[in-house]
Amino acid sequence: MSLSHFDPLANLRLFEDAFTRMISEPQSNRPWSPAVDIFETENDLVLKADLPDVDFKDIDVRVENQTLTISGQRKFEKQESATGYHRIERSYGNFQRSFTVPNTFDTEKISAAFKNGVLTVSLAKKEAAKPRQVKVEVAV
């Protein structure tokens, strides 16, 4: 009978190697999803989406059935040669994000602006949903 050396971390190293290979593969064929912030002001619902290196002509903003959808494409930078790259981690290609808009916002009153790689979409709050102040009168 012979004794063999048992390494309890061997399986963990195999998993780590597989995981490292998986995340280091180029992501050019994977869809990407831009990061967004959504917040409410006194008068509006505001969505801000980070879209660096996206041309404003490649962005589409739609509202249908209380659903706000932003979509578009970030095109791959054309290089003379890809031989100088050590890693390519930024995602390219088509993207799409959809969000349900609460009924308290008017989907007919929407605006969108694109500046410095950030898309800002605003939807106006319906008058009935806006806060209002009630005057308190003294009863005699």
PDB file of C-alpha atoms in Angstrom:
ATOM      1  CA  MET A   1       0.000   0.000   0.000  1.00  0.00           C
ATOM      2  CA  SER A   2       1.373   3.397  -0.939  1.00  0.00           C
ATOM      3  CA  LEU A   3       0.435   6.782   0.355  1.00  0.00           C
ATOM      4  CA  SER A   4      -0.430   9.536  -2.039  1.00  0.00           C
ATOM      5  CA  HIS A   5      -0.175  13.205  -1.285  1.00  0.00           C
ATOM      6  CA  PHE A   6      -3.593  14.889  -0.993  1.00  0.00           C
ATOM      7  CA  ASP A   7      -3.832  18.557  -1.925  1.00  0.00           C
ATOM      8  CA  PRO A   8      -7.153  20.000  -0.724  1.00  0.00           C
ATOM      9  CA  LEU A   9      -6.623  23.195  -2.735  1.00  0.00           C
ATOM     10  CA  ALA A  10      -6.094  21.460  -6.077  1.00  0.00           C
ATOM     11  CA  ASN A  11      -9.792  21.540  -6.995  1.00  0.00           C
ATOM     12  CA  LEU A  12      -9.996  25.166  -5.939  1.00  0.00           C
ATOM     13  CA  ARG A  13      -7.068  26.014  -8.224  1.00  0.00           C
ATOM     14  CA  LEU A  14      -8.764  24.234 -11.139  1.00  0.00           C
ATOM     15  CA  PHE A  15     -11.918  26.279 -10.540  1.00  0.00           C
ATOM     16  CA  GLU A  16      -9.896  29.491 -10.282  1.00  0.00           C
ATOM     17  CA  ASP A  17      -8.076  28.732 -13.556  1.00  0.00           C
ATOM     18  CA  ALA A  18     -11.351  28.014 -15.367  1.00  0.00           C
ATOM     19  CA  PHE A  19     -12.955  31.161 -13.965  1.00  0.00           C
ATOM     20  CA  THR A  20      -9.949  33.290 -14.958  1.00  0.00           C
ATOM     21  CA  ARG A  21     -10.077  31.932 -18.510  1.00  0.00           C
ATOM     22  CA  MET A  22     -13.816  32.573 -18.703  1.00  0.00           C
ATOM     23  CA  ILE A  23     -13.608  36.234 -17.668  1.00  0.00           C
ATOM     24  CA  SER A  24     -10.525  36.958 -19.751  1.00  0.00           C
ATOM     25  CA  GLU A  25     -12.144  35.859 -23.014  1.00  0.00           C
ATOM     26  CA  PRO A  26     -13.026  38.719 -25.349  1.00  0.00           C
ATOM     27  CA  GLN A  27     -16.525  39.997 -24.739  1.00  0.00           C
ATOM     28  CA  SER A  28     -17.147  41.201 -28.275  1.00  0.00           C
ATOM     29  CA  ASN A  29     -19.928  38.679 -28.875  1.00  0.00           C
ATOM     30  CA  ARG A  30     -21.622  39.170 -25.511  1.00  0.00           C
ATOM     31  CA  PRO A  31     -24.355  41.799 -25.175  1.00  0.00           C
ATOM     32  CA  TRP A  32     -23.504  44.607 -22.819  1.00  0.00           C
ATOM     33  CA  SER A  33     -25.690  46.565 -20.498  1.00  0.00           C
ATOM     34  CA  PRO A  34     -24.957  50.206 -19.681  1.00  0.00           C
ATOM     35  CA  ALA A  35     -25.093  51.300 -16.050  1.00  0.00           C
ATOM     36  CA  VAL A  36     -28.034  53.545 -15.167  1.00  0.00           C
ATOM     37  CA  ASP A  37     -29.190  55.719 -12.291  1.00  0.00           C
ATOM     38  CA  ILE A  38     -32.915  56.414 -11.905  1.00  0.00           C
ATOM     39  CA  PHE A  39     -34.148  59.050  -9.503  1.00  0.00           C
ATOM     40  CA  GLU A  40     -37.157  61.231  -8.894  1.00  0.00           C
ATOM     41  CA  THR A  41     -37.253  64.990  -8.454  1.00  0.00           C
ATOM     42  CA  GLU A  42     -40.216  67.122  -7.455  1.00  0.00           C
ATOM     43  CA  ASN A  43     -41.288  67.384 -11.115  1.00  0.00           C
ATOM     44  CA  ASP A  44     -39.623  64.539 -13.031  1.00  0.00           C
ATOM     45  CA  LEU A  45     -38.440  60.960 -13.204  1.00  0.00           C
ATOM     46  CA  VAL A  46     -34.834  61.068 -14.428  1.00  0.00           C
ATOM     47  CA  LEU A  47     -32.775  58.248 -15.919  1.00  0.00           C
ATOM     48  CA  LYS A  48     -29.039  58.698 -16.516  1.00  0.00           C
ATOM     49  CA  ALA A  49     -27.214  56.049 -18.541  1.00  0.00           C
ATOM     50  CA  ASP A  50     -23.450  55.812 -19.022  1.00  0.00           C
ATOM     51  CA  LEU A  51     -22.826  55.409 -22.747  1.00  0.00           C
ATOM     52  CA  PRO A  52     -19.135  56.204 -23.299  1.00  0.00           C
ATOM     53  CA  ASP A  53     -17.911  56.010 -26.897  1.00  0.00           C
ATOM     54  CA  VAL A  54     -21.486  55.732 -28.215  1.00  0.00           C
ATOM     55  CA  ASP A  55     -22.441  58.119 -31.011  1.00  0.00           C
ATOM     56  CA  PHE A  56     -25.704  59.929 -30.258  1.00  0.00           C
ATOM     57  CA  LYS A  57     -26.954  58.845 -33.711  1.00  0.00           C
ATOM     58  CA  ASP A  58     -26.753  55.230 -32.509  1.00  0.00           C
ATOM     59  CA  ILE A  59     -29.064  55.772 -29.495  1.00  0.00           C
ATOM     60  CA  ASP A  60     -32.810  55.106 -29.550  1.00  0.00           C
ATOM     61  CA  VAL A  61     -35.208  56.123 -26.758  1.00  0.00           C
ATOM     62  CA  ARG A  62     -38.812  54.854 -26.826  1.00  0.00           C
ATOM     63  CA  VAL A  63     -41.808  54.752 -24.507  1.00  0.00           C
ATOM     64  CA  GLU A  64     -44.561  52.244 -25.171  1.00  0.00           C
ATOM     65  CA  ASN A  65     -47.206  50.889 -22.770  1.00  0.00           C
ATOM     66  CA  GLN A  66     -45.557  52.516 -19.734  1.00  0.00           C
ATOM     67  CA  THR A  67     -42.196  50.941 -20.655  1.00  0.00           C
ATOM     68  CA  LEU A  68     -39.155  53.135 -21.313  1.00  0.00           C
ATOM     69  CA  THR A  69     -36.559  51.456 -23.527  1.00  0.00           C
ATOM     70  CA  ILE A  70     -33.102  52.742 -24.381  1.00  0.00           C
ATOM     71  CA  SER A  71     -31.153  50.885 -27.021  1.00  0.00           C
ATOM     72  CA  GLY A  72     -28.274  51.422 -29.362  1.00  0.00           C
ATOM     73  CA  GLN A  73     -24.847  50.288 -30.390  1.00  0.00           C
ATOM     74  CA  ARG A  74     -21.254  50.944 -29.373  1.00  0.00           C
ATOM     75  CA  LYS A  75     -19.091  50.272 -32.391  1.00  0.00           C
ATOM     76  CA  PHE A  76     -15.707  48.609 -32.071  1.00  0.00           C
ATOM     77  CA  GLU A  77     -12.828  51.018 -32.592  1.00  0.00           C
ATOM     78  CA  LYS A  78     -11.171  50.221 -35.875  1.00  0.00           C
ATOM     79  CA  GLN A  79      -7.471  49.623 -35.373  1.00  0.00           C
ATOM     80  CA  GLU A  80      -4.839  49.088 -38.009  1.00  0.00           C
ATOM     81  CA  SER A  81      -3.741  45.995 -36.146  1.00  0.00           C
ATOM     82  CA  ALA A  82      -4.907  44.215 -33.021  1.00  0.00           C
ATOM     83  CA  THR A  83      -1.417  42.900 -32.320  1.00  0.00           C
ATOM     84  CA  GLY A  84      -0.618  45.489 -29.646  1.00  0.00           C
ATOM     85  CA  TYR A  85      -3.485  44.524 -27.350  1.00  0.00           C
ATOM     86  CA  HIS A  86      -2.853  42.622 -24.135  1.00  0.00           C
ATOM     87  CA  ARG A  87      -6.519  42.661 -23.041  1.00  0.00           C
ATOM     88  CA  ILE A  88      -9.830  43.798 -24.457  1.00  0.00           C
ATOM     89  CA  GLU A  89     -12.311  44.248 -21.604  1.00  0.00           C
ATOM     90  CA  ARG A  90     -14.649  46.963 -22.853  1.00  0.00           C
ATOM     91  CA  SER A  91     -17.851  45.640 -24.368  1.00  0.00           C
ATOM     92  CA  TYR A  92     -19.023  46.538 -27.842  1.00  0.00           C
ATOM     93  CA  GLY A  93     -22.103  45.870 -29.896  1.00  0.00           C
ATOM     94  CA  ASN A  94     -25.801  46.312 -29.309  1.00  0.00           C
ATOM     95  CA  PHE A  95     -27.400  47.122 -25.980  1.00  0.00           C
ATOM     96  CA  GLN A  96     -30.944  47.478 -24.691  1.00  0.00           C
ATOM     97  CA  ARG A  97     -32.414  48.346 -21.292  1.00  0.00           C
ATOM     98  CA  SER A  98     -36.132  48.572 -20.463  1.00  0.00           C
ATOM     99  CA  PHE A  99     -37.818  50.043 -17.398  1.00  0.00           C
ATOM    100  CA  THR A 100     -41.423  50.188 -16.257  1.00  0.00           C
ATOM    101  CA  VAL A 101     -42.585  53.776 -15.802  1.00  0.00           C
ATOM    102  CA  PRO A 102     -44.970  54.342 -12.880  1.00  0.00           C
ATOM    103  CA  ASN A 103     -48.423  55.677 -13.822  1.00  0.00           C
ATOM    104  CA  THR A 104     -47.673  58.894 -11.948  1.00  0.00           C
ATOM    105  CA  PHE A 105     -45.476  60.067 -14.855  1.00  0.00           C
ATOM    106  CA  ASP A 106     -46.652  61.405 -18.212  1.00  0.00           C
ATOM    107  CA  THR A 107     -45.041  59.361 -20.996  1.00  0.00           C
ATOM    108  CA  GLU A 108     -46.109  62.025 -23.520  1.00  0.00           C
ATOM    109  CA  LYS A 109     -43.864  64.578 -21.794  1.00  0.00           C
ATOM    110  CA  ILE A 110     -40.442  63.029 -22.295  1.00  0.00           C
ATOM    111  CA  SER A 111     -37.107  64.616 -23.161  1.00  0.00           C
ATOM    112  CA  ALA A 112     -33.657  63.179 -23.787  1.00  0.00           C
ATOM    113  CA  ALA A 113     -30.217  64.788 -23.913  1.00  0.00           C
ATOM    114  CA  PHE A 114     -26.771  63.323 -24.525  1.00  0.00           C
ATOM    115  CA  LYS A 115     -23.659  65.030 -23.159  1.00  0.00           C
ATOM    116  CA  ASN A 116     -20.149  63.760 -22.361  1.00  0.00           C
ATOM    117  CA  GLY A 117     -21.159  60.122 -22.802  1.00  0.00           C
ATOM    118  CA  VAL A 118     -24.175  60.333 -20.481  1.00  0.00           C
ATOM    119  CA  LEU A 119     -27.746  59.983 -21.737  1.00  0.00           C
ATOM    120  CA  THR A 120     -30.286  61.820 -19.572  1.00  0.00           C
ATOM    121  CA  VAL A 121     -33.968  60.987 -20.056  1.00  0.00           C
ATOM    122  CA  SER A 122     -36.638  62.944 -18.159  1.00  0.00           C
ATOM    123  CA  LEU A 123     -40.343  62.172 -17.844  1.00  0.00           C
ATOM    124  CA  ALA A 124     -42.624  64.817 -16.356  1.00  0.00           C
ATOM    125  CA  LYS A 125     -44.651  63.978 -13.281  1.00  0.00           C
ATOM    126  CA  LYS A 126     -48.427  64.211 -13.777  1.00  0.00           C
ATOM    127  CA  GLU A 127     -49.966  67.235 -12.089  1.00  0.00           C
ATOM    128  CA  ALA A 128     -52.106  65.036  -9.823  1.00  0.00           C
ATOM    129  CA  ALA A 129     -48.959  63.271  -8.566  1.00  0.00           C
ATOM    130  CA  LYS A 130     -47.004  66.432  -7.742  1.00  0.00           C
ATOM    131  CA  PRO A 131     -46.848  67.447  -4.122  1.00  0.00           C
ATOM    132  CA  ARG A 132     -49.138  70.290  -3.242  1.00  0.00           C
ATOM    133  CA  GLN A 133     -49.389  72.458  -0.211  1.00  0.00           C
ATOM    134  CA  VAL A 134     -52.692  72.798   1.597  1.00  0.00           C
ATOM    135  CA  LYS A 135     -53.338  75.989   3.486  1.00  0.00           C
ATOM    136  CA  VAL A 136     -54.418  75.345   7.041  1.00  0.00           C
ATOM    137  CA  GLU A 137     -57.075  77.738   8.225  1.00  0.00           C
ATOM    138  CA  VAL A 138     -57.874  78.459  11.824  1.00  0.00           C
ATOM    139  CA  ALA A 139     -61.371  77.385  12.821  1.00  0.00           C
ATOM    140  CA  VAL A 140     -63.287  79.885  14.959  1.00  0.00           C
TER     141      VAL A 140
END
